[in-house]
Every structure is written in C-alpha cells, then in structure tokens.
mmCIF file of C-alpha atoms in Angstrom:
data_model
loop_
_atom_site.group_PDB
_atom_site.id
_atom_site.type_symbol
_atom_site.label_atom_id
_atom_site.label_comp_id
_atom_site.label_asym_id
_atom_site.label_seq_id
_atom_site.Cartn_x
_atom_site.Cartn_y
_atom_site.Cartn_z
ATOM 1 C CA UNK A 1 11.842 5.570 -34.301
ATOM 2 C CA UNK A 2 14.583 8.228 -35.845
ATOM 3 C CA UNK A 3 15.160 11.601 -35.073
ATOM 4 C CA UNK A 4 12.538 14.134 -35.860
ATOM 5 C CA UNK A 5 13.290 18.040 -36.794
ATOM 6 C CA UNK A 6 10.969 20.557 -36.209
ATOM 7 C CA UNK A 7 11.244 23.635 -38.154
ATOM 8 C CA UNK A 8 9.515 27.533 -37.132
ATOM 9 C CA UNK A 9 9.955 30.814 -39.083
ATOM 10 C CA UNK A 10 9.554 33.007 -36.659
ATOM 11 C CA UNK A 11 6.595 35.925 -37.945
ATOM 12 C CA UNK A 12 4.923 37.468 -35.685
ATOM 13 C CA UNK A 13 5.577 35.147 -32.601
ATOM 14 C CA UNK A 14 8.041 37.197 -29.622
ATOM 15 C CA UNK A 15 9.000 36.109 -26.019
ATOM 16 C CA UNK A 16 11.255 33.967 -24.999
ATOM 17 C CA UNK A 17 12.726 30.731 -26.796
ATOM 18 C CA UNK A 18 11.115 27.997 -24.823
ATOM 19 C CA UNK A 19 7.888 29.903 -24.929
ATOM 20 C CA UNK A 20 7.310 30.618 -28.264
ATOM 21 C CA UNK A 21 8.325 26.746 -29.385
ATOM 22 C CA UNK A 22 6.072 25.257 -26.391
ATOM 23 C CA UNK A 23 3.066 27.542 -27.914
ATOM 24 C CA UNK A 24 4.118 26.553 -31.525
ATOM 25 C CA UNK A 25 4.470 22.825 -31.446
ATOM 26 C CA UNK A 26 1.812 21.869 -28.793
ATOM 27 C CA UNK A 27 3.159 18.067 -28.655
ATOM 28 C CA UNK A 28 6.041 19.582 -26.838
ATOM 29 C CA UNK A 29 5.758 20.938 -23.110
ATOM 30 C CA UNK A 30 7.908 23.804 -22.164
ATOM 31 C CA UNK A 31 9.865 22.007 -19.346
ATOM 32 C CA UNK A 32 10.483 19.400 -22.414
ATOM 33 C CA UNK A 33 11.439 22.195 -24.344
ATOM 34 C CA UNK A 34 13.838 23.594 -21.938
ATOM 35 C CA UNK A 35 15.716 20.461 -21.875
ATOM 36 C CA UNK A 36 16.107 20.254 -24.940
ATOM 37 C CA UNK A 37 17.546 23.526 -25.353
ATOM 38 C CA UNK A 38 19.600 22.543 -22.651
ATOM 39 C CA UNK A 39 20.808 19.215 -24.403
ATOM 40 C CA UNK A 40 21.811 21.159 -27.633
ATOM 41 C CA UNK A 41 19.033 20.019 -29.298
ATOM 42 C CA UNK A 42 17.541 23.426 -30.493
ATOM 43 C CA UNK A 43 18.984 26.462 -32.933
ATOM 44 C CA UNK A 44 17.920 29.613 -33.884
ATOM 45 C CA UNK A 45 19.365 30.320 -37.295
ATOM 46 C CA UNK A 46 22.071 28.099 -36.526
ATOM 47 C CA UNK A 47 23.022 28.749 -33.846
ATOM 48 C CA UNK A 48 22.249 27.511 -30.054
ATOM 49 C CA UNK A 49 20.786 29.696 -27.877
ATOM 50 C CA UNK A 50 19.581 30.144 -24.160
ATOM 51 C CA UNK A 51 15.750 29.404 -23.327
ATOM 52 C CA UNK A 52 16.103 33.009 -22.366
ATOM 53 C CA UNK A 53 16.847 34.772 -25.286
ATOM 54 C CA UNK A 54 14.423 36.843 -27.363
ATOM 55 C CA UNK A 55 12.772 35.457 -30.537
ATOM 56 C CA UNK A 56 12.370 38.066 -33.517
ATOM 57 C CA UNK A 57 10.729 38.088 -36.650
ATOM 58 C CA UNK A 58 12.378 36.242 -39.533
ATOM 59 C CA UNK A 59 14.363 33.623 -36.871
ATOM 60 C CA UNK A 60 14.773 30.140 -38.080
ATOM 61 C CA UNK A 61 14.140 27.608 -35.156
ATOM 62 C CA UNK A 62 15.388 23.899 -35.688
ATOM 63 C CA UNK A 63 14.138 21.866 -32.722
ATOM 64 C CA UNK A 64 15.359 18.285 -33.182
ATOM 65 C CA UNK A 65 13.417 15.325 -31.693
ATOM 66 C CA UNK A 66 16.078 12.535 -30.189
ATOM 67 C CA UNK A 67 14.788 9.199 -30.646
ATOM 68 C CA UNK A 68 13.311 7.605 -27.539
ATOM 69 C CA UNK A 69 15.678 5.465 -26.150
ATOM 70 C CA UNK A 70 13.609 1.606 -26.595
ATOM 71 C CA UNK A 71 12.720 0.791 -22.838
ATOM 72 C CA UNK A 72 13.398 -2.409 -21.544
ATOM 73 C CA UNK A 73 10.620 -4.002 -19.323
ATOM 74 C CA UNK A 74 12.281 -6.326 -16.404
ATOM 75 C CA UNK A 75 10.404 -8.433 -14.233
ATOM 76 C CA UNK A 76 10.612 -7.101 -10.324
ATOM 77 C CA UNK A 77 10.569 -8.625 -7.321
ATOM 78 C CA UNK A 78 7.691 -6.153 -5.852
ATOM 79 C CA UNK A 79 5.133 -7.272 -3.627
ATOM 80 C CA UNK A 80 1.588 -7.319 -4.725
ATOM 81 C CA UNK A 81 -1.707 -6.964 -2.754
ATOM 82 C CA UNK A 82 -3.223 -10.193 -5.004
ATOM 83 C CA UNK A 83 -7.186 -9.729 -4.461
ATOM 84 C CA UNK A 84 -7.890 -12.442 -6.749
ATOM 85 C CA UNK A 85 -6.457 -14.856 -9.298
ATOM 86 C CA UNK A 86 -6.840 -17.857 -11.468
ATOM 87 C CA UNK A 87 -5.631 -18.666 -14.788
ATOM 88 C CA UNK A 88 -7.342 -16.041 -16.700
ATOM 89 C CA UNK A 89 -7.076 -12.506 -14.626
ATOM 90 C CA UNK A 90 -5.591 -11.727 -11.831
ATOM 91 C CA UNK A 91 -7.518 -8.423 -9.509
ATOM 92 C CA UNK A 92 -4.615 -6.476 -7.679
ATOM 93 C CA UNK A 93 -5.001 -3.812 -5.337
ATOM 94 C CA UNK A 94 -2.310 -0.964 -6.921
ATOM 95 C CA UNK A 95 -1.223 1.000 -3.356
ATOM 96 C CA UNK A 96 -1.099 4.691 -3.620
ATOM 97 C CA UNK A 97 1.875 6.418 -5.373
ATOM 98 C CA UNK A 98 2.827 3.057 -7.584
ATOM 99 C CA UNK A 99 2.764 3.817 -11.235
ATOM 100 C CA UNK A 100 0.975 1.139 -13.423
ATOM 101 C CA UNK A 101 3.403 0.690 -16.344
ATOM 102 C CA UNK A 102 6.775 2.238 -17.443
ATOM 103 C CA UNK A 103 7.219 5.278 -19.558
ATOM 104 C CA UNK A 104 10.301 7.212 -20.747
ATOM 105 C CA UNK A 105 11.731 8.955 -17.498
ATOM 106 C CA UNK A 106 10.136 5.842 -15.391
ATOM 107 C CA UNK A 107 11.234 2.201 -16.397
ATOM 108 C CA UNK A 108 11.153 0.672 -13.489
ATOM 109 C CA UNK A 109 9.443 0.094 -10.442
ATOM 110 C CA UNK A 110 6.212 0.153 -11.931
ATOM 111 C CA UNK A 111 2.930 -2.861 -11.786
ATOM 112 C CA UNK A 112 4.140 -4.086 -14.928
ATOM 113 C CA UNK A 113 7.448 -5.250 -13.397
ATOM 114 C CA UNK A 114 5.831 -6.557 -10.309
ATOM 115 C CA UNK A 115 3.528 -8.482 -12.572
ATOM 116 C CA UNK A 116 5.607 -9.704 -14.853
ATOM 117 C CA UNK A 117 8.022 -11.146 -12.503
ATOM 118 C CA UNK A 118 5.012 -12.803 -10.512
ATOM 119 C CA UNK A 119 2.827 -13.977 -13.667
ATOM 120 C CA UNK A 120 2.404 -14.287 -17.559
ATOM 121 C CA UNK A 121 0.346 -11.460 -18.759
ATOM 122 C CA UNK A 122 -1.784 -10.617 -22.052
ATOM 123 C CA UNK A 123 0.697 -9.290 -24.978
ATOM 124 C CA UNK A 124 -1.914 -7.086 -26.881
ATOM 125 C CA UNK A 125 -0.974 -3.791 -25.478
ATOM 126 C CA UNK A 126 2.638 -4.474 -26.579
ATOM 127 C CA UNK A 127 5.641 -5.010 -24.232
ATOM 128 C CA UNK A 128 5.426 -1.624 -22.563
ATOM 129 C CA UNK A 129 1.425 -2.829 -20.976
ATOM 130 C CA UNK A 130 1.284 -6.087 -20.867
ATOM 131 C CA UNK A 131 -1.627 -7.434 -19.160
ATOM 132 C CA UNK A 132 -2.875 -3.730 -18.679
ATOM 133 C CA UNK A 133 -7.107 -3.985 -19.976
ATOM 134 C CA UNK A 134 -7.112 -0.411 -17.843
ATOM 135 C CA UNK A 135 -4.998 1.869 -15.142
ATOM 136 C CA UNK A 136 -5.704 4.261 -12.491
ATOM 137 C CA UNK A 137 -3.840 7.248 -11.720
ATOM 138 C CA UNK A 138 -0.202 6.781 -10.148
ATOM 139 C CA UNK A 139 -1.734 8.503 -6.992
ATOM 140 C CA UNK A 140 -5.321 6.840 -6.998
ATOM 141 C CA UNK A 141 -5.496 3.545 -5.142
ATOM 142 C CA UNK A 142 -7.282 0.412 -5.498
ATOM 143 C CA UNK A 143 -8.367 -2.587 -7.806
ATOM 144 C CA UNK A 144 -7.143 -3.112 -11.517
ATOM 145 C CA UNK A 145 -7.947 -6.434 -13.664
ATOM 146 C CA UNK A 146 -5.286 -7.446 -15.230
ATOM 147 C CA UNK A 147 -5.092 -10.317 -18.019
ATOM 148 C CA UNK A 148 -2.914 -12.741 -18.014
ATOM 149 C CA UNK A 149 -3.488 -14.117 -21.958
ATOM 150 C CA UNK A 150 -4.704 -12.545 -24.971
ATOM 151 C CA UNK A 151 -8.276 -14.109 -24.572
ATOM 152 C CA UNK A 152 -9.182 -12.953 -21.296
ATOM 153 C CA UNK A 153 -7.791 -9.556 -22.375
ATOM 154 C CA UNK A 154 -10.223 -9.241 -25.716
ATOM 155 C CA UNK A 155 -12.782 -10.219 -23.464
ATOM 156 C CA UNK A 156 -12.287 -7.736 -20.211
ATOM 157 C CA UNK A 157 -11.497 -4.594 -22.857
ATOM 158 C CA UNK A 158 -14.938 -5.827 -24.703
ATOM 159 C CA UNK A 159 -16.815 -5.352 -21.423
ATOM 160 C CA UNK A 160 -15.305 -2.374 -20.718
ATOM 161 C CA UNK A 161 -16.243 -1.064 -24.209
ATOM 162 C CA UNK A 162 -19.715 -2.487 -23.927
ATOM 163 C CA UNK A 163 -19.653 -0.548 -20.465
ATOM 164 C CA UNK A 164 -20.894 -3.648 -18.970
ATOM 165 C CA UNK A 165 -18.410 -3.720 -16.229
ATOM 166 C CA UNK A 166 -18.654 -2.220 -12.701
ATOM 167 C CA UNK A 167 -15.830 0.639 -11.311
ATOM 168 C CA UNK A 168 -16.644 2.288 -8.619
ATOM 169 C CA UNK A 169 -14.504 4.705 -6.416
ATOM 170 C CA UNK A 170 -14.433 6.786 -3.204
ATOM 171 C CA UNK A 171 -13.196 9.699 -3.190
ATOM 172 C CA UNK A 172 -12.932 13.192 -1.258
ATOM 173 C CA UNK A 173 -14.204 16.341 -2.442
ATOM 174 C CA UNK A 174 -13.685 19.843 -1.592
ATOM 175 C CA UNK A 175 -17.278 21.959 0.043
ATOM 176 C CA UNK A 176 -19.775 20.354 0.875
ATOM 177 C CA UNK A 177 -21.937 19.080 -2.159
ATOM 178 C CA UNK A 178 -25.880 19.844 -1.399
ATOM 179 C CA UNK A 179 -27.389 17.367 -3.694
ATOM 180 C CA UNK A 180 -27.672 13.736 -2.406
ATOM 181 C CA UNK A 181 -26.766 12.130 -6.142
ATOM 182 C CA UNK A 182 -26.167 13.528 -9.475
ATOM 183 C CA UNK A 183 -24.303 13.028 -12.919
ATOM 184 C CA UNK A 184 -21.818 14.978 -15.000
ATOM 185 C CA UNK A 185 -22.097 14.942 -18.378
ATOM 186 C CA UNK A 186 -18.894 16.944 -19.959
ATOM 187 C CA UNK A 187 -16.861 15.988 -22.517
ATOM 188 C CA UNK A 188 -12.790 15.676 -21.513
ATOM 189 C CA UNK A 189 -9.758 16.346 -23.989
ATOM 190 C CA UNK A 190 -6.410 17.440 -23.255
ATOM 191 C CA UNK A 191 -6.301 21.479 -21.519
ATOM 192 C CA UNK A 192 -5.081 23.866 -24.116
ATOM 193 C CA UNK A 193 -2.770 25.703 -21.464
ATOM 194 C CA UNK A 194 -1.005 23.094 -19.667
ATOM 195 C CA UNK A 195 -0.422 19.916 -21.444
ATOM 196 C CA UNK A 196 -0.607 18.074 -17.942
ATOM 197 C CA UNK A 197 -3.772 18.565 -17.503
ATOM 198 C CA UNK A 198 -7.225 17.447 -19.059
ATOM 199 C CA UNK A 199 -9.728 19.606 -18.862
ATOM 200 C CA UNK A 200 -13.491 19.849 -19.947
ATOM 201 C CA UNK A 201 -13.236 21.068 -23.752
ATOM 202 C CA UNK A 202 -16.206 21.632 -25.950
ATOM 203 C CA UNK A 203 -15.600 18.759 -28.815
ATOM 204 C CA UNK A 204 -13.776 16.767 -26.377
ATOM 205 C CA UNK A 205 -14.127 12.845 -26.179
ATOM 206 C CA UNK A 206 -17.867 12.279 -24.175
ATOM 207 C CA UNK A 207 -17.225 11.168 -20.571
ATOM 208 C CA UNK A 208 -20.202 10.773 -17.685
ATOM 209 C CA UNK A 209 -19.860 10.198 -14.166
ATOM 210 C CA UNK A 210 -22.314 9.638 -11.894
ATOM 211 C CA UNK A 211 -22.082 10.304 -7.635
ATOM 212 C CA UNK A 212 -23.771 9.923 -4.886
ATOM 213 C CA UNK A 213 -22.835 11.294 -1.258
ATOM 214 C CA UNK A 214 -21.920 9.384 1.305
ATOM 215 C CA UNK A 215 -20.874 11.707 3.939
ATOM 216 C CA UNK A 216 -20.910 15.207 4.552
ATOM 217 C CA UNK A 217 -18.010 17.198 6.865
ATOM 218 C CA UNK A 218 -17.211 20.820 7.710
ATOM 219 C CA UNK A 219 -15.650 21.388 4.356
ATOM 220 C CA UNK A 220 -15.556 18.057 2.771
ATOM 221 C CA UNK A 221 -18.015 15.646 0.918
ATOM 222 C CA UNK A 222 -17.132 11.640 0.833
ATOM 223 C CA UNK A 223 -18.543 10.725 -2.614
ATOM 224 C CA UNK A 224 -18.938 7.388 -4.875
ATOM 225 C CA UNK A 225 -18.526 7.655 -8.266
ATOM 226 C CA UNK A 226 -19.315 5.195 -10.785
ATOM 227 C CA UNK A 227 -17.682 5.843 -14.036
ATOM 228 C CA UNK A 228 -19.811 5.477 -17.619
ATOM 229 C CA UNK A 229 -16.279 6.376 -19.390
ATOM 230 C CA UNK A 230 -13.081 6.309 -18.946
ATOM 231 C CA UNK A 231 -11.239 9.422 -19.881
ATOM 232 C CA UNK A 232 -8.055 10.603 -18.531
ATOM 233 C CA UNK A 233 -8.024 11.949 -15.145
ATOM 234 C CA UNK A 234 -12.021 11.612 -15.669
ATOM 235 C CA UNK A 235 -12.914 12.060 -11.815
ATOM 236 C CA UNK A 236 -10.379 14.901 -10.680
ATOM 237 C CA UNK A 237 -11.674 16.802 -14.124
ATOM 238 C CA UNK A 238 -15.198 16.484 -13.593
ATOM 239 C CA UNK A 239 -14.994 17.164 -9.497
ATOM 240 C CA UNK A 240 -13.101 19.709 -10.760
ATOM 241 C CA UNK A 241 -15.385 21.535 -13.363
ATOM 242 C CA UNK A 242 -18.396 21.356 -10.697
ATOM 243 C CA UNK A 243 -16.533 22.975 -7.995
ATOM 244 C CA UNK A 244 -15.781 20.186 -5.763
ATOM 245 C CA UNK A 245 -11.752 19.310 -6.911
ATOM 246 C CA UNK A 246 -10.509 16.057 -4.972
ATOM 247 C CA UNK A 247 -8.945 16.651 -1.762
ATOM 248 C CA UNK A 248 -5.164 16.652 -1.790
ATOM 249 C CA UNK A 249 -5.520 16.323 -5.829
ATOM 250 C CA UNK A 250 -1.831 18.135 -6.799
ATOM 251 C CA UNK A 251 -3.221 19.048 -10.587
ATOM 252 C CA UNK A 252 -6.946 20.094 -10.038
ATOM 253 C CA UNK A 253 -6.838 20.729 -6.329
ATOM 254 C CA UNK A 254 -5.868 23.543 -4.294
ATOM 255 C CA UNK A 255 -2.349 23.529 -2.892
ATOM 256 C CA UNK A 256 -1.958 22.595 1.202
ATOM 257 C CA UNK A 257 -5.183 21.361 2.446
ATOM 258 C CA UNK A 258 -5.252 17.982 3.578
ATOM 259 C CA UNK A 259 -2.148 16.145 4.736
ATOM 260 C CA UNK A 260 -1.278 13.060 2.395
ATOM 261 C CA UNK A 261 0.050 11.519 -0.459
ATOM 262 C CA UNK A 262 -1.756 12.696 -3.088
ATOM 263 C CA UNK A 263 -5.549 13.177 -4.147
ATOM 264 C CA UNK A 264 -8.345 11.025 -1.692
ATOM 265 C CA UNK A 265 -9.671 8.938 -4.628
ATOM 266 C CA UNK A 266 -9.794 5.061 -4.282
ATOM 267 C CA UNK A 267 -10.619 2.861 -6.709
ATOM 268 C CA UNK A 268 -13.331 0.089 -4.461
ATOM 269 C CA UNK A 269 -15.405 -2.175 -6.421
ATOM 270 C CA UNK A 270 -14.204 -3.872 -9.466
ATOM 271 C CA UNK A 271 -16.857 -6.164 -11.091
ATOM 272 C CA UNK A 272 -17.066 -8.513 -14.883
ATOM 273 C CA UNK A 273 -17.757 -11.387 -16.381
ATOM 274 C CA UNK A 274 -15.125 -13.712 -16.354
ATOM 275 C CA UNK A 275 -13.778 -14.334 -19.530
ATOM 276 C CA UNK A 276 -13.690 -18.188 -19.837
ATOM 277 C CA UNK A 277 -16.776 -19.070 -17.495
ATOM 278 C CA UNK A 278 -19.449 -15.939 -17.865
ATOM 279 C CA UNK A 279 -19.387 -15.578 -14.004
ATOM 280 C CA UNK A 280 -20.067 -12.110 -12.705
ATOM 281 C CA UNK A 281 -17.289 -11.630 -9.952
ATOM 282 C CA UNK A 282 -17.104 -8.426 -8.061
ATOM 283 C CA UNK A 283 -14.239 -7.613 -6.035
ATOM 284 C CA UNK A 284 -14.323 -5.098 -3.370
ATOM 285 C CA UNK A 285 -10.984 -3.528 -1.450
ATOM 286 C CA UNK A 286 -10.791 -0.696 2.345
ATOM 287 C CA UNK A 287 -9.591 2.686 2.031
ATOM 288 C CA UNK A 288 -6.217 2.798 2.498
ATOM 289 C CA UNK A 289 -4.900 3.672 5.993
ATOM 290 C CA UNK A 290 -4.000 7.180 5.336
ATOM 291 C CA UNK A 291 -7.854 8.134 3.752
ATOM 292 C CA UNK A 292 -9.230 6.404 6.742
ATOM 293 C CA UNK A 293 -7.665 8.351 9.269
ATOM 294 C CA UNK A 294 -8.181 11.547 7.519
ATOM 295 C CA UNK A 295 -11.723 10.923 7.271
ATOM 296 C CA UNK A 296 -11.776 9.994 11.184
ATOM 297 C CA UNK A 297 -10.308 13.068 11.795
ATOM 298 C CA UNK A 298 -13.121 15.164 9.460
ATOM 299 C CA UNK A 299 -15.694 13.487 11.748
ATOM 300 C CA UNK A 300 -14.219 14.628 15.343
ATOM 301 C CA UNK A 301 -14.371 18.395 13.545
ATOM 302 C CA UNK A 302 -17.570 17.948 12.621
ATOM 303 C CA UNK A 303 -20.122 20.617 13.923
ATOM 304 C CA UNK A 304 -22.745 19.176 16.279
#
C-alpha cells in the first residue's frame, strides 16, 4: 500500500486540529490523529501545526496516510494450553490477556506466533491469520478452533456461517438480572462517538444472543450466553445495552469494581463437525483461576 493524502477545507468546522480531522475523516481516531500531527504528517495551509491550535474557516488541512509498515509473522516459542488436536484442527484454550493475531502496534507475542511455531495452519485468511476460522477478545478467555489446512478451514467457517456450531460462554454481569433466560435481539455496528467501541446502532449488522442465569449474588449475575452471531465485542455490547455491562469489562463496564484482568467473560464450550470425518466433537474448558476465586468470594458476601 502507498501513502494516502487526505484533504479538508475547513467551512464551518472550529475547535481544535485533532478534533475537527478525527470528526471529519471517521476512519481516523483522534489519538491516531494526534500522532500524526506529532510525526509531521499533517498541515494546515502548509504549514505544520500543534493538535492545539484553532481551525478557521477557509484552512486547508493535508493529513497524509504513511504506508503501513508490511508485518512480519514469526513463529514463537509460546506455550499453548492444546485442548485437542489431530491433523485437521487443533482446539486451544487462549489464556486471558493473549491477543489472537498480530496487528500494526502488536507483531508479536500473539496465538498466531505460538501456533505457527508449534503447527501448520490454514492460509485463507492470509499471512497475518493463519489458521484463525474465529477469535475472542484479547481479554476474554477460553477455546478457539483453529485450522490447520485450507479444507478444514472452508469447512469450520461454513459451520459457523450455517450457525451450526456450538459457542458458549460464562460470563459476569453487573445487578442482578430478574429473568431466569432471555434473548437480545439488537443489531451491532461500530459507535459513532468512539471508534473503540461497538455499540447497538439502528441499521447495524443483526446479532442475537441468548442467556440464561446461572447464579445470582449481591450485585452480580453469573450468566451463559450462547451466541447466534458473531459481531464484534457482541457480548460486552449487548450486556451492555440491557443494563447488565460485564464485570471488570474496561470499554462497556464501569471503572473499579471487581479486581482482575479484564472483563469476567470465558469462552467454555466449543462444539462442530469435524471437517474430514462428520463427527460432532464438543470441547469444554474451567474458568480461569482468577474468575473462580472472584466468584467464591461473591458467594461468602452473599445475603442469607
């Protein structure tokens, strides 16, 4: 990819630099915008200016776009939690805080390098994902199939597709939900004020998930969800829009509450077809140490 160059006449758009290009070009975030101003990458009528300084009518604004550097996938020596594994696919329990593939900013370190140096893996999703059919959240533990050739891939991303393939999580709400079971039906796109965030947006993509309770505490619900999509941040959205955000969730959740590493959602039971025999296999993993404790520690404050 080359350099791209955004261009804005300013009209009636004031406020600060980084502001008024973050608003204009929504691709662009405004911390990404600040660095960029930073780098020397933006001008205002030629000139470079501070994210600080004060747009006014008739500015011209050239932001220019650096070509992402290509990233380099290396095979790492990183232990895996291996679940399962034969020829075909491979189930691996992804610990809490690990992020599934690289990205600009992240290249290494990732379940992509771990697998790669352990196994061969798919190529469809290029050399960024191989092997990837789907991924959790960098904070959300639990069980991912991975595919290790291009057959059992078109065959795990058809079931998922098709819907015909079991994911089910734990996870920890905020309040205590009343009703025993119940589904939400919202569709999810990408929030219009904070490009980290999804949010539910009329004429979004159409995402369901269905829970059930499994335990109630003082201020806490336990929950299972079983997911009938499989949007972005689908879970900590929809627990979200209802009222009840994850516990410990650091984008929908409130700030402080629970000690840990990040939101209380576990991915538990994984379950397909497998690709080259038609078996149904279905793969179930604990909580992780840390959600176990906490939610021992919910049920010694629990009123009697």
């Amino acid at each position: 990819m080359q350099e791209e160059n955004l261009t804005l006449t300013v009209t009636t758009e004031n406020g600060r630099l980084d502001k008024v290009i973050s608003s204009h070009f929504e691709e662009l975030s405004r911390a990404q915008v600040q660095q960029l101003i930073k780098t020397e990458h933006v001008q205002v009528n030629g000139q470079l200016e501070k994210a600080k300084y004060a747009v006014a009518a008739g500015d011209q604004i050239t932001v220019s776009i650096p070509a992402p550097a290509a990233l380099d996938v290396q095979p790492q020596n990183i232990p895996l939690d291996i679940v399962y594994e034969d020829d075909d696919v491979l189930v691996v329990n992804k610990p809490q805080g690990m992020v599934v593939h690289p990205a600009p900013g992240h290249p290494q370190d990732t379940l992509v390098n771990a697998l790669l140096y352990h196994s061969p893996l798919s190529t469809i999703n290029g050399v960024i994902r191989p092997g990837i059919v789907h991924r959790i959240d960098k904070d959300t533990s639990g069980l991912l199939m991975v595919a290790k050739n291009d057959q059992a891939h078109i065959s795990l991303a058809a079931q998922l597709q098709a819907k015909t393939s079991q994911r089910e999580y734990l996870a920890l709400v905020h309040g205590v939900i009343k009703e025993d079971k119940g589904t939400i039906d919202a569709p999810i796109a990408r929030a219009k004020n904070d490009r980290k965030k999804q949010a539910v947006v009329a004429g979004g993509k159409h995402a369901v998930t269905h829970f059930e309770v499994l335990e109630r505490f003082n201020e806490y619900t336990l929950i299972k969800c079983i997911l009938e999509t499989g949007r972005t941040h689908q879970i900590r959205v929809h627990m979200k829009y209802i009222g009840h955000p994850v516990a410990g969730d650091p984008l929908y959740g409130p700030k402080k509450t629970l000690k840990g590493h990040g939101q209380f959602l576990h991915a538990a039971l994984l379950g397909f077809k497998h690709p080259r025999t038609g078996e149904q296999m279905t793969f179930t993993t604990p909580l992780p140490s840390i959600f176990e404790q906490t939610l021992a520690t919910l049920r010694k404050q629990v009123d009697r």
